[in-house]
PDB file of C-alpha atoms and ligand atoms in Angstrom:
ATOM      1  CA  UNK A   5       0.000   0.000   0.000  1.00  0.00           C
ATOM      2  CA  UNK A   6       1.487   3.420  -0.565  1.00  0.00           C
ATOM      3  CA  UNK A   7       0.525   6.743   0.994  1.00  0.00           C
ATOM      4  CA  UNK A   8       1.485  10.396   1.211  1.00  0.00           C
ATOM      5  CA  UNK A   9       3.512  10.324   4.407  1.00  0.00           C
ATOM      6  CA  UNK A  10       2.025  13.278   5.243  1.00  0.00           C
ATOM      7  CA  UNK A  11      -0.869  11.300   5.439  1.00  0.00           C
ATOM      8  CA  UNK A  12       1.155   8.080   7.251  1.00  0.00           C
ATOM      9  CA  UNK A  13       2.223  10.784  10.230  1.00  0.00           C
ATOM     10  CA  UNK A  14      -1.209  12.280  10.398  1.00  0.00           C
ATOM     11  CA  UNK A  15      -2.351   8.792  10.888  1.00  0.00           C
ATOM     12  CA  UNK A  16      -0.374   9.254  14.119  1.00  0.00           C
ATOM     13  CA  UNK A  17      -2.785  11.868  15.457  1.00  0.00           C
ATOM     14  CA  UNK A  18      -5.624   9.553  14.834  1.00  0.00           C
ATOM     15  CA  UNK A  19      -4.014   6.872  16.856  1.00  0.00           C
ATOM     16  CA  UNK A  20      -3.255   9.514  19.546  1.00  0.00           C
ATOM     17  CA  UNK A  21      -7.071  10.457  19.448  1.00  0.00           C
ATOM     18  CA  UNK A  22      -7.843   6.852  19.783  1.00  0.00           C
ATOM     19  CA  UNK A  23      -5.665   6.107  22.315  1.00  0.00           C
ATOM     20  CA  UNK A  24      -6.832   8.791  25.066  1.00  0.00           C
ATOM     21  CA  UNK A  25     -10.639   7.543  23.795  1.00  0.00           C
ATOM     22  CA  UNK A  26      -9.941   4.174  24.850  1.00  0.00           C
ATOM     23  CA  UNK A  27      -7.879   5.309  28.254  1.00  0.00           C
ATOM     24  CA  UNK A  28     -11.450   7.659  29.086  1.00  0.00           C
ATOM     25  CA  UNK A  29     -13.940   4.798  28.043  1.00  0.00           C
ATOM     26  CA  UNK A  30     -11.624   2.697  30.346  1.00  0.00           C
ATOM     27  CA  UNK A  31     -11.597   4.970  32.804  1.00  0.00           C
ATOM     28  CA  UNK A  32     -15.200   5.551  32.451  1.00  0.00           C
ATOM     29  CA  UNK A  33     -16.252   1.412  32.753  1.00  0.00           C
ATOM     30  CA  UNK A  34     -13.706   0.929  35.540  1.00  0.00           C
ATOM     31  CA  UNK A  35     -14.405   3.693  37.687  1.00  0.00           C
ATOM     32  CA  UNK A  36     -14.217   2.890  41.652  1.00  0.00           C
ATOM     33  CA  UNK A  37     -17.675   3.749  42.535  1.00  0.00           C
ATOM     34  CA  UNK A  38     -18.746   0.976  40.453  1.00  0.00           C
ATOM     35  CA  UNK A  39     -17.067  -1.226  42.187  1.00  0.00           C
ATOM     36  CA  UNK A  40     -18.630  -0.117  45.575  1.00  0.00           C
ATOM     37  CA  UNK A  41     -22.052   0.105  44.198  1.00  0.00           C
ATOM     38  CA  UNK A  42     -21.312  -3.606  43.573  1.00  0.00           C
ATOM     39  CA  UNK A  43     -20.481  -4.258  47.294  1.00  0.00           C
ATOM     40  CA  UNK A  44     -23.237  -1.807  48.388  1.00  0.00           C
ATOM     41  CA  UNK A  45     -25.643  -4.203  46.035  1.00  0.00           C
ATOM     42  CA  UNK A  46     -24.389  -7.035  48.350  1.00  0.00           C
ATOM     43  CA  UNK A  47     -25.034  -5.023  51.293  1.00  0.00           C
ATOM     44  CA  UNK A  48     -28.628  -3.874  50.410  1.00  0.00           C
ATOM     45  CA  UNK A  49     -29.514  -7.606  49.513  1.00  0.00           C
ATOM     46  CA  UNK A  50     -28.594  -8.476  53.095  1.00  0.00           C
ATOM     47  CA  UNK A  51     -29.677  -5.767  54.735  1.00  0.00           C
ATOM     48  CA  UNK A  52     -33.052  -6.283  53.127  1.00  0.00           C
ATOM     49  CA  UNK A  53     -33.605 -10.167  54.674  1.00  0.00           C
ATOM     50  CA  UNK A  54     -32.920  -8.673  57.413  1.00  0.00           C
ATOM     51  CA  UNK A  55     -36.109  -6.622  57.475  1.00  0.00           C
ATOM     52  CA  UNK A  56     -37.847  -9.482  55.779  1.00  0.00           C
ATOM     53  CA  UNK A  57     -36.868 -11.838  58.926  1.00  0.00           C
ATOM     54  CA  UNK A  58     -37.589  -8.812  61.310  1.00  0.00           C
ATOM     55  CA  UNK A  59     -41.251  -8.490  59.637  1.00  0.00           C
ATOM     56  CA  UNK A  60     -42.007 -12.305  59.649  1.00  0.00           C
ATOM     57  CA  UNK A  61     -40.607 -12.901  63.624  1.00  0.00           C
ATOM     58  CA  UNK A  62     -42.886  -9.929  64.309  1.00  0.00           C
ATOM     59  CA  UNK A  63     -45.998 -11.029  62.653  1.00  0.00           C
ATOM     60  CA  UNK A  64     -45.061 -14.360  64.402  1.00  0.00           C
ATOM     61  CA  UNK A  65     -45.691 -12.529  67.504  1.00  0.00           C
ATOM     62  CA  UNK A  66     -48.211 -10.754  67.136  1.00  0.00           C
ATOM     63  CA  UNK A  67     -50.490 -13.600  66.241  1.00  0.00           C
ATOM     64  CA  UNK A  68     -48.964 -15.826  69.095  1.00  0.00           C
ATOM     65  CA  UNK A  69     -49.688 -12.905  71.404  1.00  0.00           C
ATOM     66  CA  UNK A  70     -53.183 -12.401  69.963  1.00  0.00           C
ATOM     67  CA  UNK A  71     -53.830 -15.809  70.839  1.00  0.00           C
ATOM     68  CA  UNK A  72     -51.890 -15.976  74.370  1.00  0.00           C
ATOM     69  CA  UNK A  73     -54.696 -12.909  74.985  1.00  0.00           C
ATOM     70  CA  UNK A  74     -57.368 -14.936  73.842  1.00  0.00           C
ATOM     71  CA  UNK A  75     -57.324 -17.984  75.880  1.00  0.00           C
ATOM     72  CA  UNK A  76     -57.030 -15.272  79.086  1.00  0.00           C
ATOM     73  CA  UNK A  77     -59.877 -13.903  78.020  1.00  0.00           C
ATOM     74  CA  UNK A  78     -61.861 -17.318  77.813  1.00  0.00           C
ATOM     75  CA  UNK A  79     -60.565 -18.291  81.183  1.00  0.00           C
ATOM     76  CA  UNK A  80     -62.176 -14.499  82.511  1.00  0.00           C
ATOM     77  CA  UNK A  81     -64.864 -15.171  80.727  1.00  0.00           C
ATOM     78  CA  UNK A  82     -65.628 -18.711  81.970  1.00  0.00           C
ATOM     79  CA  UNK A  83     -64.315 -17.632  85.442  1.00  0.00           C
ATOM     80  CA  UNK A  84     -67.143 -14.517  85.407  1.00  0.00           C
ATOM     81  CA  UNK A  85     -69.992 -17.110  84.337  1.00  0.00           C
ATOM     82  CA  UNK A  86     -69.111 -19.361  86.793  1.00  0.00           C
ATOM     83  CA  UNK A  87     -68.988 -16.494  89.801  1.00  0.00           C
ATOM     84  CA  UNK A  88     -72.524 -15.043  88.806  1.00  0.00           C
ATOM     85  CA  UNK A  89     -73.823 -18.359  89.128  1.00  0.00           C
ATOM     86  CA  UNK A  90     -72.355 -18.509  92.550  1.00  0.00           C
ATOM     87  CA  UNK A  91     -73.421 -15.313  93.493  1.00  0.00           C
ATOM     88  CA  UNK A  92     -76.832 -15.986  92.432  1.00  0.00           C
ATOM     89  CA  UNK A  93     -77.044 -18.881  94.787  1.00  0.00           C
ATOM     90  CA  UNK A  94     -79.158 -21.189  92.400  1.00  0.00           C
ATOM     91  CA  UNK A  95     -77.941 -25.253  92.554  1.00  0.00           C
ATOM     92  CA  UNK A  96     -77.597 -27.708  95.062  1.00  0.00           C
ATOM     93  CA  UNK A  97     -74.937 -27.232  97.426  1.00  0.00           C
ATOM     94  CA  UNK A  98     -72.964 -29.676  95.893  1.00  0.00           C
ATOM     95  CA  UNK A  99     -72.794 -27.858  92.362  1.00  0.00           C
ATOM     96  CA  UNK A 100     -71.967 -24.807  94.370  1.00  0.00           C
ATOM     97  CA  UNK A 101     -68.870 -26.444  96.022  1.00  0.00           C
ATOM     98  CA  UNK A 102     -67.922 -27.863  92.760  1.00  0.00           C
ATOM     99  CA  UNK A 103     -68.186 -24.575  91.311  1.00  0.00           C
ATOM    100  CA  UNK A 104     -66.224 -23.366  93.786  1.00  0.00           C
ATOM    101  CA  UNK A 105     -62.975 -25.279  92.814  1.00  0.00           C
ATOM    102  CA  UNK A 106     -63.160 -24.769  89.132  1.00  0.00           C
ATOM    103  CA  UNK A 107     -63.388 -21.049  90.276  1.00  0.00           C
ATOM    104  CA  UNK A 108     -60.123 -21.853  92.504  1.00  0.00           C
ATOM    105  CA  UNK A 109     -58.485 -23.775  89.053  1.00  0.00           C
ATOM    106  CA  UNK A 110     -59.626 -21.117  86.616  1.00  0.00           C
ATOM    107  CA  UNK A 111     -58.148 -18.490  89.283  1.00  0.00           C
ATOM    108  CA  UNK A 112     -54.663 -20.532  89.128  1.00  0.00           C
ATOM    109  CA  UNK A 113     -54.853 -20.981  84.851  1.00  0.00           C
ATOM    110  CA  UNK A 114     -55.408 -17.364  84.438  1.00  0.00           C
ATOM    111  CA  UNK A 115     -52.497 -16.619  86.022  1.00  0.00           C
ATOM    112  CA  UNK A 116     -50.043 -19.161  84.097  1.00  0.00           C
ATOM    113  CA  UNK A 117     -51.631 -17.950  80.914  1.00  0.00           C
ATOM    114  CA  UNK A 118     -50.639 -14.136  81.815  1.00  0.00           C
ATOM    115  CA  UNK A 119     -47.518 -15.045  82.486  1.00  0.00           C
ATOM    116  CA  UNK A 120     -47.530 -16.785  79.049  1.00  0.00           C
ATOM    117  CA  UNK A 121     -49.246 -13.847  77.340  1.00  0.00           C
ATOM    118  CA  UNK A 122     -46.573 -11.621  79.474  1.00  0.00           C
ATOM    119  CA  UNK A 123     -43.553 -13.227  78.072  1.00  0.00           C
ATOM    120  CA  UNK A 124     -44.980 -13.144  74.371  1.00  0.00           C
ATOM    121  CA  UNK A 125     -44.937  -9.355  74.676  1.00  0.00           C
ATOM    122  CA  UNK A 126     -41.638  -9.158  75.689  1.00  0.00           C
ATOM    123  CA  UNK A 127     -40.546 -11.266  72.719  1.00  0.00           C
ATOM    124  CA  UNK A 128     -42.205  -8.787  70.307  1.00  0.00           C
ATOM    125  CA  UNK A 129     -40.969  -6.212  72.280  1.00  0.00           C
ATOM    126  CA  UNK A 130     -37.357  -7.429  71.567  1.00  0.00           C
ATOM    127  CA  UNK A 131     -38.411  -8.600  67.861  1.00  0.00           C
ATOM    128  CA  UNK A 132     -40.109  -5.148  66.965  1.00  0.00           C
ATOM    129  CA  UNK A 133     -36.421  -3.038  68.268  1.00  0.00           C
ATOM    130  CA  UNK A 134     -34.645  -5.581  66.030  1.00  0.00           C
ATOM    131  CA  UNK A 135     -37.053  -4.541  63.249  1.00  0.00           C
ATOM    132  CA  UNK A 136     -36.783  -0.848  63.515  1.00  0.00           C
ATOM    133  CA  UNK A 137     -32.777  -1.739  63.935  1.00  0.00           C
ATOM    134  CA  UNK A 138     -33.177  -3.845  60.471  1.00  0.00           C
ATOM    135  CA  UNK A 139     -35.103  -0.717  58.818  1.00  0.00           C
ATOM    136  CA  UNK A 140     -32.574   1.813  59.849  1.00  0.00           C
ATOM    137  CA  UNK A 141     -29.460  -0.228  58.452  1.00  0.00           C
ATOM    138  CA  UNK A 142     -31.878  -0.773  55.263  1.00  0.00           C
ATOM    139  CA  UNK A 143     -32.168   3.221  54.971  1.00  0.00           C
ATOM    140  CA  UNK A 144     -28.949   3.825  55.391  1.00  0.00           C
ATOM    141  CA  UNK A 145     -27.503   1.441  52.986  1.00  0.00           C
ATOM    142  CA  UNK A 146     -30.333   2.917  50.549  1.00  0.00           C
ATOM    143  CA  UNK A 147     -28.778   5.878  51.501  1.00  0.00           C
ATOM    144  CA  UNK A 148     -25.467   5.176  50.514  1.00  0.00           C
ATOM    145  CA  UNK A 149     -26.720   3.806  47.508  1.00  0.00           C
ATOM    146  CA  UNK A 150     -28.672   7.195  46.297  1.00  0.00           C
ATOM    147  CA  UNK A 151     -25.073   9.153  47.244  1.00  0.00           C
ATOM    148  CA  UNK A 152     -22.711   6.076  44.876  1.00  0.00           C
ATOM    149  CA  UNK A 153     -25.194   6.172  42.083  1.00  0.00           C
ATOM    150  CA  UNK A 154     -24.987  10.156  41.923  1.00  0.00           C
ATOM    151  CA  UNK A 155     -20.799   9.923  42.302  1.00  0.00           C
ATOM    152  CA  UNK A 156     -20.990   7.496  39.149  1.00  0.00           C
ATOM    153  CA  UNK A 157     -23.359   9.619  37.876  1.00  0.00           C
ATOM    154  CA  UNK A 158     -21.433  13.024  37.896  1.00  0.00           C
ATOM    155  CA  UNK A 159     -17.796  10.896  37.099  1.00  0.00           C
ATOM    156  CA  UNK A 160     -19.505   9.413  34.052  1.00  0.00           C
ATOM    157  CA  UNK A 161     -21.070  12.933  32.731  1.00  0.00           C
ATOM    158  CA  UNK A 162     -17.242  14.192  32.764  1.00  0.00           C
ATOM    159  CA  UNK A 163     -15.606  11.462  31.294  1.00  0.00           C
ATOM    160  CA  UNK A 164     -18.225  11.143  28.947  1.00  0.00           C
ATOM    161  CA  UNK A 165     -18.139  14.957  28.551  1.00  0.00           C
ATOM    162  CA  UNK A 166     -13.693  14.723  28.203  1.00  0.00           C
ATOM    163  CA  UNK A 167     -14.583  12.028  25.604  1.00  0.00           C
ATOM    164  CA  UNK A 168     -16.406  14.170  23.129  1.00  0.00           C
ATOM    165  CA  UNK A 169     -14.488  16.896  23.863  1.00  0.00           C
ATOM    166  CA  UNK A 170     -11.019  14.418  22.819  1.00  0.00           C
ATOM    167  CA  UNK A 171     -12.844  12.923  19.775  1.00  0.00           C
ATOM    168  CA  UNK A 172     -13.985  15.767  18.210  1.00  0.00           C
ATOM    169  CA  UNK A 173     -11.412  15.870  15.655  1.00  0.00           C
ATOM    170  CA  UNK A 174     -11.786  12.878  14.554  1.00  0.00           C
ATOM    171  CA  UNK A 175     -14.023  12.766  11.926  1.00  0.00           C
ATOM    172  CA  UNK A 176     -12.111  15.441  10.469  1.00  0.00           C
ATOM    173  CA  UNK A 177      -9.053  13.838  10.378  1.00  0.00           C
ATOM    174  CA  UNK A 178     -10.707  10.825   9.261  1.00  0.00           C
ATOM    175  CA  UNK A 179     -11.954  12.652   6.037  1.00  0.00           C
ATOM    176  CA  UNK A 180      -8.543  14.307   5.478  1.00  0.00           C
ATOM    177  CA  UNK A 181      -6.699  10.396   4.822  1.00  0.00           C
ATOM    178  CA  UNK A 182      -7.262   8.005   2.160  1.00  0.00           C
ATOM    179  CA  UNK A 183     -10.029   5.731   2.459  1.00  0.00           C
ATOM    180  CA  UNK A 184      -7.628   2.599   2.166  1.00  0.00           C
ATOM    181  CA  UNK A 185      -4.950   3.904   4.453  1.00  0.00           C
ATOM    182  CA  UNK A 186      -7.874   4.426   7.555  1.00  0.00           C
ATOM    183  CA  UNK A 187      -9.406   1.279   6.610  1.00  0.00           C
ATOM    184  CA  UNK A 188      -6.361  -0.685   7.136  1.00  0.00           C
ATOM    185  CA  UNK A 189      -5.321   1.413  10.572  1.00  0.00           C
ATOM    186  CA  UNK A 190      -9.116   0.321  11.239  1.00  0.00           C
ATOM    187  CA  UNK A 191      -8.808  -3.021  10.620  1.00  0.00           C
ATOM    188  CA  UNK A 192      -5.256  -3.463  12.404  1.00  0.00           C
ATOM    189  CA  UNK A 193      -6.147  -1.155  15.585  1.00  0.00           C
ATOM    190  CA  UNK A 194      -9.410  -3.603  16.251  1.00  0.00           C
ATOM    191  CA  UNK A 195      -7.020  -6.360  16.220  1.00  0.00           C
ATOM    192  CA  UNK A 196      -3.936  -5.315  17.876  1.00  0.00           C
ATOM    193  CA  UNK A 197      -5.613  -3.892  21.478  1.00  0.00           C
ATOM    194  CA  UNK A 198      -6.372  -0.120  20.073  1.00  0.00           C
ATOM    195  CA  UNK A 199      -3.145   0.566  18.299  1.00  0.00           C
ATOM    196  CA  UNK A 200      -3.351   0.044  14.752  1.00  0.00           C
ATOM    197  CA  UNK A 201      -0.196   2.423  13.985  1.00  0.00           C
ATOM    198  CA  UNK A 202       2.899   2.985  15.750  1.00  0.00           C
ATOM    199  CA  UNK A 203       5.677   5.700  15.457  1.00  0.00           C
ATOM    200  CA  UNK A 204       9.186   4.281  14.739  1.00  0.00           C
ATOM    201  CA  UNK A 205      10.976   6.139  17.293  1.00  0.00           C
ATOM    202  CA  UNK A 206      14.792   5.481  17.825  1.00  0.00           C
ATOM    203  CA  UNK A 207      14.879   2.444  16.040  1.00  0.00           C
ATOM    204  CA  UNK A 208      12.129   1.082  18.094  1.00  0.00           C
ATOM    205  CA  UNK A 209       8.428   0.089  17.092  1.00  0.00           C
ATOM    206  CA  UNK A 210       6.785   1.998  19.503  1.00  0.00           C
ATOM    207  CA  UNK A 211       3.910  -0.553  19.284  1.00  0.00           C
ATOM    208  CA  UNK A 212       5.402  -2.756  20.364  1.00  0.00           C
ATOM    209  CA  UNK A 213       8.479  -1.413  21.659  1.00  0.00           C
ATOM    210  CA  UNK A 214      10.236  -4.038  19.629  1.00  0.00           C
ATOM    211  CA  UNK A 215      14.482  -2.477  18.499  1.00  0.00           C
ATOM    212  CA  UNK A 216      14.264  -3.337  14.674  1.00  0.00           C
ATOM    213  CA  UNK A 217      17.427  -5.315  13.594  1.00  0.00           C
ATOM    214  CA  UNK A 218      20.129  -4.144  11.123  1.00  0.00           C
ATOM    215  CA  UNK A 219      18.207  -5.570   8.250  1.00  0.00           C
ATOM    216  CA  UNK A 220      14.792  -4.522   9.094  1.00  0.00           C
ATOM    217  CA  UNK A 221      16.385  -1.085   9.683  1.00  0.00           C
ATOM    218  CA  UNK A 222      18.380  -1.059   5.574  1.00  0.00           C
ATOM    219  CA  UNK A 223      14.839  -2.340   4.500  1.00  0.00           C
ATOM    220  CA  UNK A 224      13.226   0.578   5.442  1.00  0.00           C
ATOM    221  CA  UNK A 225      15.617   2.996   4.505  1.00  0.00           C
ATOM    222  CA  UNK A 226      15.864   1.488   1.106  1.00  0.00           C
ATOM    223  CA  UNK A 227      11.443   1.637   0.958  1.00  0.00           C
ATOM    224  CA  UNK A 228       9.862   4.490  -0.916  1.00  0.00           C
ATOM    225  CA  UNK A 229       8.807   7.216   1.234  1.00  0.00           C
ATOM    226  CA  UNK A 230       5.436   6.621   0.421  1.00  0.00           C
ATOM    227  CA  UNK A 231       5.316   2.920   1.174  1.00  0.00           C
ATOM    228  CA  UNK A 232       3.486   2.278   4.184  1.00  0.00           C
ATOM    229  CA  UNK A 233       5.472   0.490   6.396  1.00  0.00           C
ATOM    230  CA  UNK A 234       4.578  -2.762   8.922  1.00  0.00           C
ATOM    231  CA  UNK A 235       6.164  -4.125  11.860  1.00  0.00           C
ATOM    232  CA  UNK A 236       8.067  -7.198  11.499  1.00  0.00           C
ATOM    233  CA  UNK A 237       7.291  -7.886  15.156  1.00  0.00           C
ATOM    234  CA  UNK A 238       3.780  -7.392  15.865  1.00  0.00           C
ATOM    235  CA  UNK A 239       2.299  -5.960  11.577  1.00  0.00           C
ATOM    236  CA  UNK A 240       0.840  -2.827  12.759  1.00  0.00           C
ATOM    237  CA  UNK A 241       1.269   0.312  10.551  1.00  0.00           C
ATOM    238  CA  UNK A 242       4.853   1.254  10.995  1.00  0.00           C
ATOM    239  CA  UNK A 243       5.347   5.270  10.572  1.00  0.00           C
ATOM    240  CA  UNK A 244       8.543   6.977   9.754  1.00  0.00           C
ATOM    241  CA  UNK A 245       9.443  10.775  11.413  1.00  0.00           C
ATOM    242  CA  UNK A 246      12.405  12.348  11.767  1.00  0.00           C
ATOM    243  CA  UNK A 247      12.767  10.857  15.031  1.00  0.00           C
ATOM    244  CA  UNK A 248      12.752   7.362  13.463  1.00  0.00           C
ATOM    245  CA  UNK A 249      16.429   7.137  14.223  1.00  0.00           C
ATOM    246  CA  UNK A 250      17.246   5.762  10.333  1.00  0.00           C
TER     247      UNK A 250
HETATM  248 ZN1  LIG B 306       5.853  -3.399  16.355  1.00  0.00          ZN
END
């Protein structure tokens, strides 16, 4: 292929707009805030059973307690009907002692079922502080979560903003080279991890920072001026300057 090299060292400045694309949509994929949204993902996951386990142990309790209140209740209620029959005096003396000692055991079951219904309270008690503790660390990972997401946010406007700003001149410079000369840069840059042209600075392929041998060196002092050049080493578009060193 032969080119102005004119054109060959303005392909230079098409690499060099490449390159600092690439290093801002690196930057711009990899920045650290992504990586703690990530762990604060983890964290809001967790912190989220949390609640959910909170929520269920307290609904647990509530119905437990709800029924620990509702077998008092029949035992007062049983206890009342049974002390307005006494009081009313009707039955044999015999029912009346009898009713008498169930009054005595319903006295006696109350009381262990308060203390039931008792300790069921303070179990909700403790379960609804460790659900109010589970919401809090929920809010304040959401929290966190609102303050990462507008850090990426603003980091990824700039970069984004640096990266129009840095590829502006592309298209220009684009339209400026032959058609042939950009497609091959193209085609080598996609397939040589963003550099598709290298300066040959000092003797040395700065693609791949390969010293060219004795030979290599006479062969390209012996090429046309207007032959575009490849690497030996690794093919990419090899550009002469006056710093070439030949
Ligand atoms: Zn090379």
């Amino acid at each position: 292929m032969k080119a102005d090299p004119r054109d060959q060292q303005r392909l230079l400045d098409l690499q060099q707009i490449d390159t600092i694309a690439a290093q801002l949509e690196r930057q711009r994929s990899h920045l650290p805030v992504l990586a703690k949204l990530d762990e604060l993902a983890q964290a809001r996951m967790h912190a989220q059973d949390a609640v959910v386990t909170a929520e269920t142990e307290q609904g647990d309790l509530e119905r437990e307690l709800a029924k620990a209140e509702a077998d008092v209740q029949l035992v007062r209620d049983r206890a009342a009907r049974d002390q307005a029959h006494l009081d009313s005096g009707k039955g044999t003396a015999k029912e009346l002692t009898s009713l008498q000692h169930e009054l005595a055991s319903l006295t006696r079951r109350q009381a262990d079922l308060e203390e039931i219904e008792i300790e069921v309270m303070e179990r909700l008690e403790t379960a609804e502080a460790a659900l109010t503790q589970a919401r809090s660390t929920l809010a304040a990972v959401d929290a966190d979560v609102a303050a990462a997401i507008a850090e990426r946010d603003e980091q990824a406007a700039d970069l984004t903003g640096r990266l129009a700003e840095a590829t502006a001149p592309r298209a220009t410079v684009v339209g400026e080279l032959p058609a042939d000369l950009v497609a091959l840069y193209e085609k080598l840059r996609a397939s040589h991890g963003g550099t598709g042209a290298a300066m040959l600075h000092a003797r040395r392929c700065l693609g791949c920072q390969l010293e060219l041998n004795n030979a290599d060196i006479a062969r390209i002092r012996a090429a046309a001026p207007d032959e575009v050049l490849r690497c030996e080493e690794c093919s990419r578009i090899l550009v002469r300057t006056a710093e070439s060193g030949l």
